[in-house]
Short mmCIF file of C-alpha atoms in Angstrom, two decimals:
data_model
loop_
_atom_site.label_atom_id
_atom_site.label_comp_id
_atom_site.label_asym_id
_atom_site.label_seq_id
_atom_site.Cartn_x
_atom_site.Cartn_y
_atom_site.Cartn_z
CA MET A 1 -1.52 -75.05 21.71
CA LYS A 2 -4.07 -77.81 21.51
CA THR A 3 -7.64 -76.56 21.56
CA GLU A 4 -9.60 -79.62 20.49
CA LYS A 5 -11.16 -81.68 23.25
CA PRO A 6 -9.73 -85.19 23.51
CA GLU A 7 -12.20 -87.93 22.85
CA LEU A 8 -13.65 -89.13 26.10
CA PRO A 9 -16.67 -91.26 26.87
CA ASP A 10 -19.28 -88.92 28.31
CA GLU A 11 -21.19 -91.21 30.67
CA ASN A 12 -21.19 -90.11 34.29
CA ALA A 13 -20.54 -92.64 37.00
CA ILE A 14 -23.13 -91.21 39.41
CA ALA A 15 -26.76 -90.58 38.51
CA ILE A 16 -27.26 -86.84 38.44
CA ASN A 17 -30.37 -84.95 37.40
CA THR A 18 -29.08 -83.74 34.04
CA ASN A 19 -32.39 -82.10 33.16
CA ASP A 20 -31.93 -79.54 35.89
CA PRO A 21 -28.81 -77.35 35.49
CA ILE A 22 -28.60 -75.04 38.49
CA ILE A 23 -25.64 -73.19 37.05
CA GLU A 24 -25.48 -72.62 33.32
CA ILE A 25 -22.57 -70.68 31.86
CA THR A 26 -22.60 -69.67 28.21
CA LYS A 27 -19.65 -68.24 26.27
CA LEU A 28 -18.08 -66.60 29.29
CA CYS A 29 -15.08 -64.35 28.59
CA LYS A 30 -12.96 -62.47 31.12
CA SER A 31 -9.79 -60.45 30.61
CA PHE A 32 -7.48 -58.53 32.90
CA GLY A 33 -5.96 -55.79 30.75
CA VAL A 34 -4.60 -57.44 27.64
CA GLN A 35 -4.50 -60.90 29.22
CA GLN A 36 -7.57 -62.98 28.39
CA VAL A 37 -8.12 -65.39 31.29
CA LEU A 38 -11.37 -67.07 30.23
CA LYS A 39 -12.25 -67.66 26.58
CA ASP A 40 -15.76 -68.73 25.60
CA ILE A 41 -16.34 -70.98 28.60
CA SER A 42 -19.65 -72.87 28.52
CA LEU A 43 -20.57 -75.36 31.22
CA LYS A 44 -23.45 -76.63 33.32
CA LEU A 45 -23.63 -77.74 36.94
CA PHE A 46 -26.47 -80.16 37.56
CA ASN A 47 -28.48 -80.62 40.71
CA GLY A 48 -26.70 -82.90 43.18
CA GLU A 49 -23.44 -82.92 41.25
CA ASN A 50 -19.86 -82.44 42.41
CA LEU A 51 -18.10 -80.86 39.45
CA VAL A 52 -14.33 -80.63 39.72
CA VAL A 53 -12.56 -78.02 37.64
CA LEU A 54 -8.96 -79.02 37.09
CA GLY A 55 -6.17 -76.99 35.62
CA LYS A 56 -2.72 -75.58 36.08
CA SER A 57 -2.14 -72.47 38.17
CA GLY A 58 -3.18 -69.40 36.21
CA SER A 59 -5.56 -71.32 33.95
CA GLY A 60 -8.53 -69.21 35.13
CA LYS A 61 -10.16 -71.64 37.60
CA SER A 62 -10.57 -69.21 40.49
CA VAL A 63 -11.64 -66.42 38.14
CA LEU A 64 -14.40 -68.71 36.87
CA ILE A 65 -16.01 -69.24 40.28
CA LYS A 66 -15.52 -65.61 41.29
CA CYS A 67 -17.50 -64.66 38.15
CA ILE A 68 -20.24 -67.12 39.16
CA VAL A 69 -20.72 -65.48 42.55
CA GLY A 70 -20.43 -61.96 41.11
CA LEU A 71 -17.13 -61.05 42.78
CA LEU A 72 -15.70 -60.43 39.32
CA LYS A 73 -17.62 -59.00 36.38
CA SER A 74 -17.39 -60.96 33.18
CA ASP A 75 -16.61 -59.20 29.89
CA SER A 76 -19.21 -61.14 27.92
CA GLY A 77 -21.36 -64.25 28.13
CA THR A 78 -24.06 -65.24 30.58
CA ILE A 79 -23.99 -66.99 33.96
CA LYS A 80 -27.34 -68.33 35.09
CA VAL A 81 -27.66 -69.42 38.71
CA PHE A 82 -31.09 -70.89 39.43
CA HIS A 83 -32.15 -69.33 36.09
CA HIS A 84 -31.10 -65.81 37.25
CA ASN A 85 -28.53 -64.18 35.00
CA VAL A 86 -25.90 -63.09 37.53
CA THR A 87 -24.27 -60.71 35.04
CA ALA A 88 -27.45 -58.63 34.77
CA LEU A 89 -28.60 -58.54 38.41
CA THR A 90 -28.71 -55.50 40.67
CA MET A 91 -26.67 -55.64 43.90
CA LYS A 92 -29.82 -56.39 45.89
CA GLU A 93 -30.86 -59.22 43.58
CA LEU A 94 -27.31 -60.55 43.56
CA GLY A 95 -27.41 -60.57 47.36
CA GLU A 96 -30.51 -62.78 47.23
CA VAL A 97 -28.83 -65.23 44.83
CA ARG A 98 -25.71 -65.28 47.02
CA GLN A 99 -27.83 -66.52 49.94
CA GLU A 100 -28.04 -69.84 48.09
CA ILE A 101 -24.30 -70.02 47.39
CA GLY A 102 -21.52 -70.92 49.80
CA PHE A 103 -17.96 -69.99 48.88
CA LEU A 104 -14.90 -71.60 50.44
CA PHE A 105 -11.93 -69.34 49.84
CA GLN A 106 -8.46 -70.65 49.10
CA SER A 107 -6.99 -68.89 52.12
CA GLY A 108 -9.99 -69.69 54.32
CA ALA A 109 -10.71 -65.96 54.68
CA LEU A 110 -11.63 -66.25 58.36
CA TYR A 111 -12.08 -62.84 59.98
CA ASP A 112 -8.89 -62.40 62.04
CA SER A 113 -10.43 -60.10 64.62
CA MET A 114 -13.29 -62.48 65.48
CA THR A 115 -13.47 -65.76 67.37
CA VAL A 116 -14.61 -68.93 65.62
CA LYS A 117 -18.08 -68.42 67.07
CA GLU A 118 -18.26 -64.83 65.81
CA ASN A 119 -17.00 -65.95 62.41
CA LEU A 120 -19.87 -68.44 62.16
CA GLU A 121 -22.37 -65.96 63.59
CA PHE A 122 -21.46 -63.31 61.02
CA PRO A 123 -23.28 -64.80 57.97
CA LEU A 124 -25.98 -66.27 60.18
CA ILE A 125 -27.02 -62.89 61.66
CA ARG A 126 -27.17 -61.35 58.20
CA LEU A 127 -28.65 -64.14 56.12
CA LYS A 128 -30.84 -65.91 58.69
CA ALA A 129 -32.11 -62.88 60.56
CA ASN A 130 -35.24 -64.71 61.74
CA LEU A 131 -33.26 -67.04 64.04
CA THR A 132 -33.22 -66.36 67.79
CA LYS A 133 -29.92 -66.25 69.68
CA LYS A 134 -30.61 -69.70 71.11
CA GLU A 135 -31.31 -71.12 67.67
CA ARG A 136 -28.18 -69.48 66.31
CA ASP A 137 -26.03 -70.96 69.07
CA ALA A 138 -27.53 -74.40 68.46
CA LYS A 139 -26.87 -74.09 64.72
CA ILE A 140 -23.26 -73.05 65.35
CA GLU A 141 -22.67 -76.02 67.65
CA GLU A 142 -24.27 -78.44 65.21
CA THR A 143 -22.21 -77.13 62.28
CA LEU A 144 -18.98 -77.24 64.26
CA GLU A 145 -19.78 -80.82 65.22
CA ASN A 146 -20.32 -81.67 61.53
CA VAL A 147 -16.81 -80.47 60.72
CA GLY A 148 -15.39 -82.17 63.82
CA LEU A 149 -14.30 -79.04 65.71
CA ARG A 150 -16.79 -78.51 68.49
CA ASP A 151 -14.10 -77.43 70.96
CA ALA A 152 -12.84 -74.56 68.80
CA LEU A 153 -15.81 -72.29 69.57
CA TYR A 154 -13.93 -69.54 71.40
CA LYS A 155 -10.58 -69.83 69.63
CA MET A 156 -9.17 -67.07 67.45
CA PRO A 157 -8.23 -67.97 63.84
CA SER A 158 -4.56 -67.40 64.69
CA GLN A 159 -4.78 -70.27 67.20
CA LEU A 160 -5.89 -72.77 64.54
CA SER A 161 -3.79 -75.01 62.30
CA GLY A 162 -4.15 -74.92 58.50
CA GLY A 163 -6.50 -77.91 58.44
CA MET A 164 -8.61 -76.52 61.30
CA ARG A 165 -8.91 -73.17 59.53
CA LYS A 166 -10.15 -74.95 56.40
CA ARG A 167 -12.72 -76.85 58.47
CA ILE A 168 -13.94 -73.69 60.20
CA SER A 169 -14.14 -71.94 56.82
CA LEU A 170 -16.17 -74.87 55.58
CA ALA A 171 -18.40 -74.60 58.64
CA ARG A 172 -18.94 -70.90 57.91
CA THR A 173 -19.78 -71.80 54.32
CA ILE A 174 -22.36 -74.48 55.15
CA ILE A 175 -23.95 -72.76 58.15
CA ILE A 176 -26.33 -70.81 55.90
CA ASP A 177 -27.53 -74.07 54.27
CA PRO A 178 -26.47 -73.18 50.74
CA LYS A 179 -27.73 -75.14 47.75
CA ILE A 180 -24.47 -74.63 45.87
CA ILE A 181 -20.95 -74.64 47.31
CA LEU A 182 -17.99 -73.26 45.38
CA TYR A 183 -14.68 -74.61 46.70
CA ASP A 184 -11.55 -72.68 45.72
CA GLU A 185 -8.56 -75.01 46.14
CA PRO A 186 -9.88 -76.70 49.31
CA THR A 187 -6.76 -78.81 49.90
CA THR A 188 -4.01 -76.39 48.90
CA GLY A 189 -1.28 -76.07 51.50
CA LEU A 190 -2.45 -79.08 53.53
CA ASP A 191 -0.60 -82.33 54.24
CA PRO A 192 -1.90 -85.48 52.44
CA VAL A 193 -3.71 -86.81 55.52
CA THR A 194 -5.54 -83.53 56.18
CA SER A 195 -6.26 -83.19 52.45
CA ASP A 196 -7.96 -86.60 52.51
CA GLU A 197 -9.97 -85.56 55.55
CA ILE A 198 -11.15 -82.42 53.76
CA SER A 199 -12.09 -84.47 50.67
CA ILE A 200 -14.12 -86.84 52.87
CA LEU A 201 -15.75 -83.83 54.51
CA ILE A 202 -16.72 -82.42 51.10
CA ASN A 203 -18.45 -85.71 50.25
CA ASP A 204 -20.16 -85.85 53.66
CA ILE A 205 -21.45 -82.31 53.19
CA GLN A 206 -22.77 -83.16 49.73
CA LYS A 207 -24.73 -86.08 51.20
CA LYS A 208 -25.89 -84.38 54.39
CA TYR A 209 -26.77 -80.94 53.02
CA LYS A 210 -27.74 -82.18 49.51
CA THR A 211 -25.58 -79.55 47.86
CA SER A 212 -24.22 -79.23 44.36
CA SER A 213 -20.61 -78.13 44.17
CA ILE A 214 -17.93 -76.78 41.91
CA ILE A 215 -14.53 -77.76 43.28
CA ILE A 216 -11.55 -75.89 41.90
CA THR A 217 -8.36 -77.85 42.41
CA HIS A 218 -5.13 -79.10 40.95
CA ASP A 219 -4.94 -81.85 43.58
CA ILE A 220 -5.67 -85.09 41.72
CA GLU A 221 -6.33 -87.05 44.91
CA CYS A 222 -8.99 -84.53 45.94
CA ALA A 223 -10.47 -84.70 42.42
CA ARG A 224 -10.53 -88.52 42.55
CA ALA A 225 -12.24 -88.52 45.93
CA THR A 226 -14.89 -85.91 45.24
CA ALA A 227 -15.67 -85.64 41.52
CA ASN A 228 -18.81 -86.84 39.81
CA ARG A 229 -17.57 -85.06 36.70
CA LEU A 230 -14.36 -83.25 35.82
CA ILE A 231 -13.66 -80.33 33.54
CA MET A 232 -10.12 -79.48 32.63
CA LEU A 233 -9.19 -75.89 31.86
CA GLN A 234 -6.21 -75.13 29.70
CA ASN A 235 -5.25 -71.56 28.72
CA GLY A 236 -8.66 -70.24 29.73
CA GLN A 237 -10.61 -72.76 27.65
CA ILE A 238 -12.33 -76.03 28.43
CA TYR A 239 -9.93 -78.74 27.31
CA ALA A 240 -11.76 -81.85 28.47
CA ASP A 241 -15.04 -82.87 30.11
CA GLY A 242 -15.78 -86.30 31.54
CA ASN A 243 -15.67 -88.51 34.62
CA ILE A 244 -12.57 -89.65 36.45
CA GLU A 245 -12.35 -93.02 34.64
CA ASN A 246 -12.41 -91.22 31.28
CA TYR A 247 -9.49 -89.08 32.32
CA GLU A 248 -7.47 -91.94 33.73
CA LYS A 249 -7.92 -93.96 30.53
CA SER A 250 -7.11 -91.00 28.29
CA THR A 251 -3.98 -91.15 26.15
CA ASP A 252 -3.88 -87.38 25.67
CA ASN A 253 -0.54 -85.96 26.81
CA VAL A 254 -1.95 -82.92 28.64
CA ILE A 255 -4.37 -85.09 30.60
CA LYS A 256 -1.72 -87.74 31.23
CA SER A 257 0.58 -85.10 32.69
CA PHE A 258 -2.04 -84.54 35.39
CA PHE A 259 -2.95 -88.17 35.99
CA LYS A 260 0.54 -89.70 36.18
CA MET B 1 28.13 -44.63 -0.39
CA LYS B 2 29.22 -41.17 0.63
CA ILE B 3 26.02 -39.71 -0.81
CA ILE B 4 23.68 -42.34 0.62
CA LEU B 5 25.01 -42.40 4.18
CA PRO B 6 23.81 -38.93 5.28
CA VAL B 7 20.36 -39.72 3.88
CA LEU B 8 20.25 -42.93 5.87
CA LYS B 9 21.37 -41.11 9.01
CA ALA B 10 18.73 -38.44 8.55
CA LYS B 11 16.12 -41.17 8.18
CA ASP B 12 17.38 -42.87 11.30
CA ILE B 13 17.14 -39.63 13.23
CA VAL B 14 13.61 -39.02 12.05
CA ILE B 15 12.55 -42.58 12.97
CA HIS B 16 14.34 -42.35 16.31
CA HIS B 17 12.60 -39.06 17.13
CA THR B 18 9.26 -40.40 16.02
CA ILE B 19 9.63 -43.42 18.30
CA ASN B 20 10.73 -41.22 21.21
CA LEU B 21 7.86 -38.83 20.67
CA SER B 22 5.27 -41.58 20.46
CA GLU B 23 6.67 -43.34 23.55
CA ARG B 24 6.59 -40.08 25.47
CA THR B 25 3.07 -39.34 24.28
CA ILE B 26 1.91 -42.81 25.36
CA GLU B 27 3.63 -42.38 28.73
CA LYS B 28 2.02 -38.98 29.30
CA THR B 29 -1.39 -40.27 28.22
CA GLU B 30 -1.02 -43.19 30.64
CA ILE B 31 -0.08 -40.86 33.51
CA ALA B 32 -3.05 -38.59 32.73
CA ASN B 33 -5.30 -41.65 32.44
CA ASN B 34 -4.12 -43.06 35.77
CA PHE B 35 -4.55 -39.69 37.45
CA LEU B 36 -8.09 -39.29 36.17
CA THR B 37 -8.91 -42.90 37.12
CA ASP B 38 -7.59 -42.29 40.65
CA ILE B 39 -9.72 -39.12 41.00
CA ALA B 40 -12.78 -40.99 39.73
CA ASP B 41 -12.04 -43.83 42.18
CA VAL B 42 -11.82 -41.43 45.13
CA LEU B 43 -15.05 -39.64 44.15
CA LEU B 44 -16.82 -42.97 43.68
CA PHE B 45 -15.55 -44.14 47.08
CA ILE B 46 -16.84 -40.98 48.78
CA ALA B 47 -20.20 -41.26 46.97
CA ARG B 48 -20.56 -44.90 48.06
CA PHE B 49 -19.61 -43.95 51.61
CA ILE B 50 -22.31 -41.25 51.71
CA LYS B 51 -24.87 -43.62 50.21
CA GLU B 52 -24.07 -46.41 52.70
CA THR B 53 -24.01 -43.97 55.65
CA PHE B 54 -27.67 -43.23 55.10
CA SER B 55 -28.68 -46.83 54.41
CA ARG B 56 -31.12 -48.38 56.84
CA LYS B 57 -28.80 -51.21 57.89
CA PHE B 58 -26.37 -49.23 60.03
CA GLU B 59 -23.76 -51.40 61.80
CA ILE B 60 -24.17 -49.83 65.24
CA ARG B 61 -22.16 -52.51 67.08
CA GLU B 62 -19.18 -52.13 64.78
CA PHE B 63 -19.48 -48.32 65.05
CA LEU B 64 -19.34 -48.46 68.87
CA TYR B 65 -16.41 -50.87 68.73
CA GLN B 66 -14.54 -48.51 66.39
CA CYS B 67 -15.32 -45.56 68.71
CA PHE B 68 -13.80 -47.57 71.54
CA LYS B 69 -10.76 -48.48 69.43
CA ILE B 70 -10.16 -45.01 68.00
CA GLY B 71 -11.15 -43.00 71.06
CA TYR B 72 -10.39 -44.98 74.20
CA LYS B 73 -7.34 -46.82 72.88
CA SER B 74 -5.76 -43.55 71.74
CA LEU B 75 -6.04 -41.97 75.20
CA PRO B 76 -2.57 -42.94 76.50
CA LEU B 77 -0.85 -41.53 73.41
CA ILE B 78 -2.91 -38.33 73.43
CA THR B 79 -2.34 -37.92 77.19
CA VAL B 80 1.43 -37.95 76.74
CA THR B 81 1.54 -35.80 73.59
CA GLY B 82 -1.07 -33.31 74.86
CA THR B 83 0.82 -32.75 78.12
CA ILE B 84 4.19 -32.43 76.41
CA MET B 85 2.72 -30.02 73.86
CA GLY B 86 1.58 -27.54 76.56
CA TYR B 87 4.72 -28.04 78.64
CA VAL B 88 7.13 -27.39 75.76
CA LEU B 89 5.14 -24.43 74.44
CA THR B 90 5.31 -22.78 77.87
CA ILE B 91 9.04 -23.41 78.36
CA GLN B 92 9.81 -22.03 74.88
CA SER B 93 7.51 -18.97 75.11
CA ARG B 94 8.33 -17.84 78.65
CA PRO B 95 11.76 -16.20 77.96
CA VAL B 96 10.29 -14.13 75.10
CA LEU B 97 7.38 -12.95 77.24
CA VAL B 98 9.74 -12.17 80.14
CA ASN B 99 11.75 -9.92 77.79
CA PHE B 100 8.59 -7.96 77.00
CA GLY B 101 7.47 -7.96 80.64
CA ALA B 102 4.36 -9.84 79.65
CA VAL B 103 4.82 -13.05 81.60
CA THR B 104 1.30 -12.74 83.02
CA MET B 105 0.03 -13.23 79.46
CA LEU B 106 1.63 -16.67 79.34
CA PRO B 107 -1.43 -18.77 80.35
CA GLY B 108 -3.71 -16.92 77.94
CA MET B 109 -1.25 -17.13 75.05
CA VAL B 110 -0.67 -20.83 75.57
CA ALA B 111 -4.40 -21.53 75.90
CA ILE B 112 -5.23 -19.66 72.68
CA SER B 113 -2.37 -21.36 70.78
CA LEU B 114 -3.43 -24.76 72.00
CA ILE B 115 -7.15 -24.35 71.43
CA ARG B 116 -7.03 -22.60 68.07
CA GLU B 117 -4.18 -24.37 66.34
CA MET B 118 -1.67 -26.61 68.07
CA GLY B 119 -4.10 -28.91 69.85
CA PRO B 120 -6.23 -29.72 66.79
CA VAL B 121 -3.38 -30.00 64.29
CA ILE B 122 -0.88 -31.94 66.39
CA THR B 123 -3.57 -34.31 67.70
CA ALA B 124 -4.87 -34.83 64.16
CA LEU B 125 -1.36 -35.52 62.86
CA ILE B 126 -0.74 -38.04 65.64
CA CYS B 127 -4.10 -39.66 64.90
CA ALA B 128 -3.23 -39.73 61.20
CA GLY B 129 -0.14 -41.73 62.14
CA LYS B 130 -1.93 -44.08 64.49
CA ILE B 131 -5.44 -44.42 63.10
CA ALA B 132 -5.04 -43.96 59.33
CA SER B 133 -2.10 -46.37 59.20
CA GLY B 134 -4.01 -48.89 61.35
CA MET B 135 -7.03 -48.71 59.08
CA GLY B 136 -4.88 -48.95 55.94
CA ALA B 137 -3.01 -51.99 57.24
CA GLU B 138 -6.09 -53.73 58.67
CA LEU B 139 -8.27 -53.34 55.58
CA GLY B 140 -5.29 -54.00 53.30
CA SER B 141 -4.55 -57.32 54.98
CA MET B 142 -8.26 -58.19 54.91
CA LYS B 143 -8.19 -57.59 51.17
CA VAL B 144 -5.06 -59.71 50.67
CA THR B 145 -6.50 -62.62 52.66
CA GLU B 146 -9.85 -62.45 50.81
CA GLN B 147 -11.78 -61.45 53.96
CA ILE B 148 -13.43 -58.52 52.17
CA GLU B 149 -14.60 -60.84 49.39
CA ALA B 150 -15.85 -63.31 52.02
CA MET B 151 -17.92 -60.48 53.48
CA GLU B 152 -19.39 -59.67 50.07
CA VAL B 153 -20.33 -63.30 49.54
CA SER B 154 -22.10 -63.25 52.93
CA SER B 155 -24.33 -60.50 51.49
CA THR B 156 -22.67 -57.93 53.74
CA HIS B 157 -21.61 -54.80 51.95
CA PRO B 158 -17.96 -54.30 53.02
CA MET B 159 -18.42 -50.57 52.57
CA ARG B 160 -21.27 -50.63 55.10
CA TYR B 161 -19.51 -52.88 57.59
CA LEU B 162 -15.88 -51.78 57.29
CA VAL B 163 -15.76 -48.24 55.93
CA VAL B 164 -18.82 -46.40 57.29
CA PRO B 165 -18.32 -47.27 61.01
CA ARG B 166 -14.60 -46.46 60.86
CA VAL B 167 -15.02 -43.09 59.12
CA LEU B 168 -17.91 -42.04 61.35
CA ALA B 169 -16.07 -43.16 64.49
CA ALA B 170 -12.98 -41.18 63.46
CA THR B 171 -15.14 -38.13 62.66
CA LEU B 172 -16.73 -38.28 66.10
CA MET B 173 -13.76 -39.35 68.22
CA ILE B 174 -11.06 -36.99 66.91
CA PRO B 175 -12.84 -33.81 68.11
CA LEU B 176 -13.19 -35.43 71.55
CA LEU B 177 -9.51 -36.39 71.56
CA VAL B 178 -8.61 -32.83 70.56
CA LEU B 179 -10.61 -31.39 73.48
CA TYR B 180 -8.89 -33.87 75.79
CA ALA B 181 -5.47 -32.93 74.36
CA ASP B 182 -6.28 -29.20 74.82
CA ALA B 183 -7.17 -29.75 78.48
CA LEU B 184 -4.03 -31.77 79.11
CA GLY B 185 -1.97 -29.22 77.18
CA ILE B 186 -3.08 -26.51 79.61
CA ILE B 187 -2.18 -28.76 82.55
CA GLY B 188 1.21 -29.40 80.91
CA SER B 189 1.58 -25.67 80.47
CA TRP B 190 0.86 -25.15 84.19
CA MET B 191 3.55 -27.72 84.98
CA GLY B 192 5.98 -25.80 82.75
CA ALA B 193 5.05 -22.48 84.32
CA ASN B 194 5.68 -23.93 87.78
CA LEU B 195 9.29 -24.73 86.93
CA LYS B 196 10.21 -21.06 87.30
CA GLY B 197 7.29 -19.70 89.23
CA ASP B 198 4.60 -20.67 91.67
CA VAL B 199 1.07 -20.62 90.26
CA THR B 200 -1.83 -22.69 91.49
CA LEU B 201 -3.71 -24.74 88.92
CA THR B 202 -6.93 -22.81 89.63
CA LEU B 203 -5.25 -19.46 89.11
CA PHE B 204 -3.49 -20.70 85.96
CA PHE B 205 -6.78 -21.98 84.51
CA SER B 206 -8.66 -18.80 85.35
CA GLN B 207 -5.88 -16.68 83.77
CA ALA B 208 -5.81 -18.93 80.72
CA PHE B 209 -9.56 -18.87 80.12
CA SER B 210 -9.88 -15.14 80.81
CA HIS B 211 -8.21 -14.64 77.41
CA VAL B 212 -10.14 -17.34 75.60
CA ILE B 213 -13.52 -16.49 74.19
CA PHE B 214 -16.16 -18.93 73.03
CA ILE B 215 -15.57 -17.99 69.41
CA ASP B 216 -11.97 -19.29 69.67
CA LEU B 217 -13.35 -22.72 70.35
CA ILE B 218 -16.03 -23.03 67.64
CA PRO B 219 -13.94 -22.93 64.42
CA ALA B 220 -11.28 -25.08 66.09
CA ILE B 221 -13.84 -27.75 66.96
CA ILE B 222 -15.59 -27.60 63.58
CA LYS B 223 -12.35 -28.21 61.71
CA THR B 224 -11.53 -31.26 63.85
CA PHE B 225 -14.63 -33.02 62.49
CA PHE B 226 -13.16 -32.55 59.02
CA PHE B 227 -9.78 -33.81 60.24
CA GLY B 228 -11.49 -36.92 61.57
CA ALA B 229 -13.40 -37.49 58.33
CA VAL B 230 -10.23 -37.03 56.27
CA ILE B 231 -8.25 -39.45 58.45
CA GLY B 232 -11.01 -42.06 58.32
CA LEU B 233 -11.64 -41.73 54.60
CA VAL B 234 -7.97 -41.82 53.63
CA GLY B 235 -7.19 -44.79 55.92
CA THR B 236 -10.12 -46.86 54.70
CA TYR B 237 -9.68 -45.87 51.04
CA LYS B 238 -6.04 -46.88 51.01
CA GLY B 239 -6.74 -50.18 52.75
CA TYR B 240 -9.85 -50.97 50.71
CA ASN B 241 -8.00 -50.37 47.46
CA ALA B 242 -4.77 -52.14 48.44
CA GLY B 243 -3.20 -54.45 45.87
CA ARG B 244 -3.00 -58.23 46.10
CA GLY B 245 0.40 -59.00 47.62
CA THR B 246 1.55 -58.63 51.20
CA GLU B 247 3.81 -55.77 50.10
CA SER B 248 0.71 -53.75 49.27
CA VAL B 249 -0.40 -53.87 52.94
CA GLY B 250 2.73 -51.93 53.95
CA LYS B 251 2.23 -49.57 51.01
CA ALA B 252 -1.40 -48.96 51.98
CA ALA B 253 -0.48 -48.16 55.60
CA ASN B 254 2.40 -45.93 54.58
CA SER B 255 0.52 -43.97 51.93
CA ALA B 256 -2.46 -43.60 54.29
CA VAL B 257 -0.28 -41.81 56.87
CA VAL B 258 1.41 -39.57 54.32
CA LEU B 259 -1.79 -38.57 52.52
CA ALA B 260 -3.85 -38.16 55.71
CA SER B 261 -1.17 -35.91 57.29
CA LEU B 262 -0.93 -33.83 54.14
CA LEU B 263 -4.70 -33.46 53.85
CA VAL B 264 -5.00 -32.51 57.54
CA LEU B 265 -2.62 -29.62 56.93
CA ILE B 266 -4.45 -28.58 53.75
CA VAL B 267 -7.84 -28.71 55.52
CA ASP B 268 -6.32 -26.66 58.34
CA MET B 269 -5.08 -24.05 55.88
CA ILE B 270 -8.52 -23.81 54.27
CA ALA B 271 -10.22 -23.63 57.70
CA VAL B 272 -7.90 -20.82 58.81
CA GLN B 273 -8.64 -18.89 55.60
CA ILE B 274 -12.39 -19.30 56.06
CA THR B 275 -12.18 -18.31 59.73
CA ASP B 276 -10.13 -15.27 58.82
CA MET B 277 -12.60 -14.24 56.11
CA LEU B 278 -15.47 -14.50 58.56
CA VAL B 279 -13.38 -12.49 61.10
CA LEU B 280 -13.84 -15.01 63.82
#
């Protein structure tokens, strides 16, 4: 197993505020039983950045972002989100940090028993309690328009296609105006055309809502379209860190197997 | 060689036994560990339920919706089973009472049987099948499709939103369903009695309730609150702690029914013992 990082130029293509890491992970370890999924992971997400985390299935990508949002407890290491150490927060404090984080689940995770409108209302009622009903309705309509699905307001999740479900999930993620969005495999299970549309939507959201994002994927086209910087995970460790050009020029076999 | 062989065999036996013993010890330790972990999980779940029940952010809308789902949507099933329960009990008991010349006792006997035991237990068992399995499957599939995690990320405690309203709704609705089943059971009994006789409903009711005293009703109603709590807790616990695959949804629903039914009967046995001790 190769553990050394391949040599890559470390200049980023897009100007990002590298003095201001909004997520800072240091020596993060996570195991499930005897299987160690994350080994000494250290990374930073900078303000305004789209960071793509690449890796094979089972390399610990999803576990990484679930640790960031506190859905999974890490074994050791620190995760600082806006300088708050997530691993040491109480549930109440964690709830406050989560208000700044949007999470797009791999399966969409739309509530089956609720309409699209109720799905979008759910986080809004709880996290933006000061809004009136009229303001909430306006916000829902505006968000649905931003993801191009204004007509889906009263549909049930079962009436939506895979791409539409992803868009509605994205709408539910951005409706609370998060500063950070964590995307878990946003294009998995979608056809190439819809995948491209979702990638474009991710970029649009970054510009419009001025968010910073971590995008977990093994879809190279999605990574190409959205990444300001890429990190590759291999066997629970960071294998490479750089921008897309660095990866495409790399002669390393593991990287080449992804960027054929 | 002849001298060495038995020594080698003896060694082999010793090693073989040692391996077997250690494997068995590990297996037993694991079983004991799992058992203790399960108990701790259940206790933790109940403690969290109690804590969230008294939290300030009570999900009243979800609670009312669950009351509607558990109570109102169970009415057709309870109507049919309640009526059949009284009808069958009357048909089966009548010949015995006729033999003893005590057929006039029929309404009172049926009413007492229904109110004290059959109504609560059979209704609770039917609800365990319908409600506990529904909760297990619903929460299990929510877990598999990451909906529970999505709720957590939205700063909504899933325990507060999913578990508390369901358990409280079951605790409140099952006693009402039992009373409804008791009433329909007596009507069913009247229908059964009219197959071989001619009694008016008013007369049947007055005969039935002349044998029933208020104290028959109290322990029976009190225990149904516990039945409701057990059904709600088991259903939500099994769903909330379902595994990751789709297979685990079926397992959660199935084990919820089995465990809820078993616990209903155990609670009933305890309630009967307590009632008997208090000479009620």
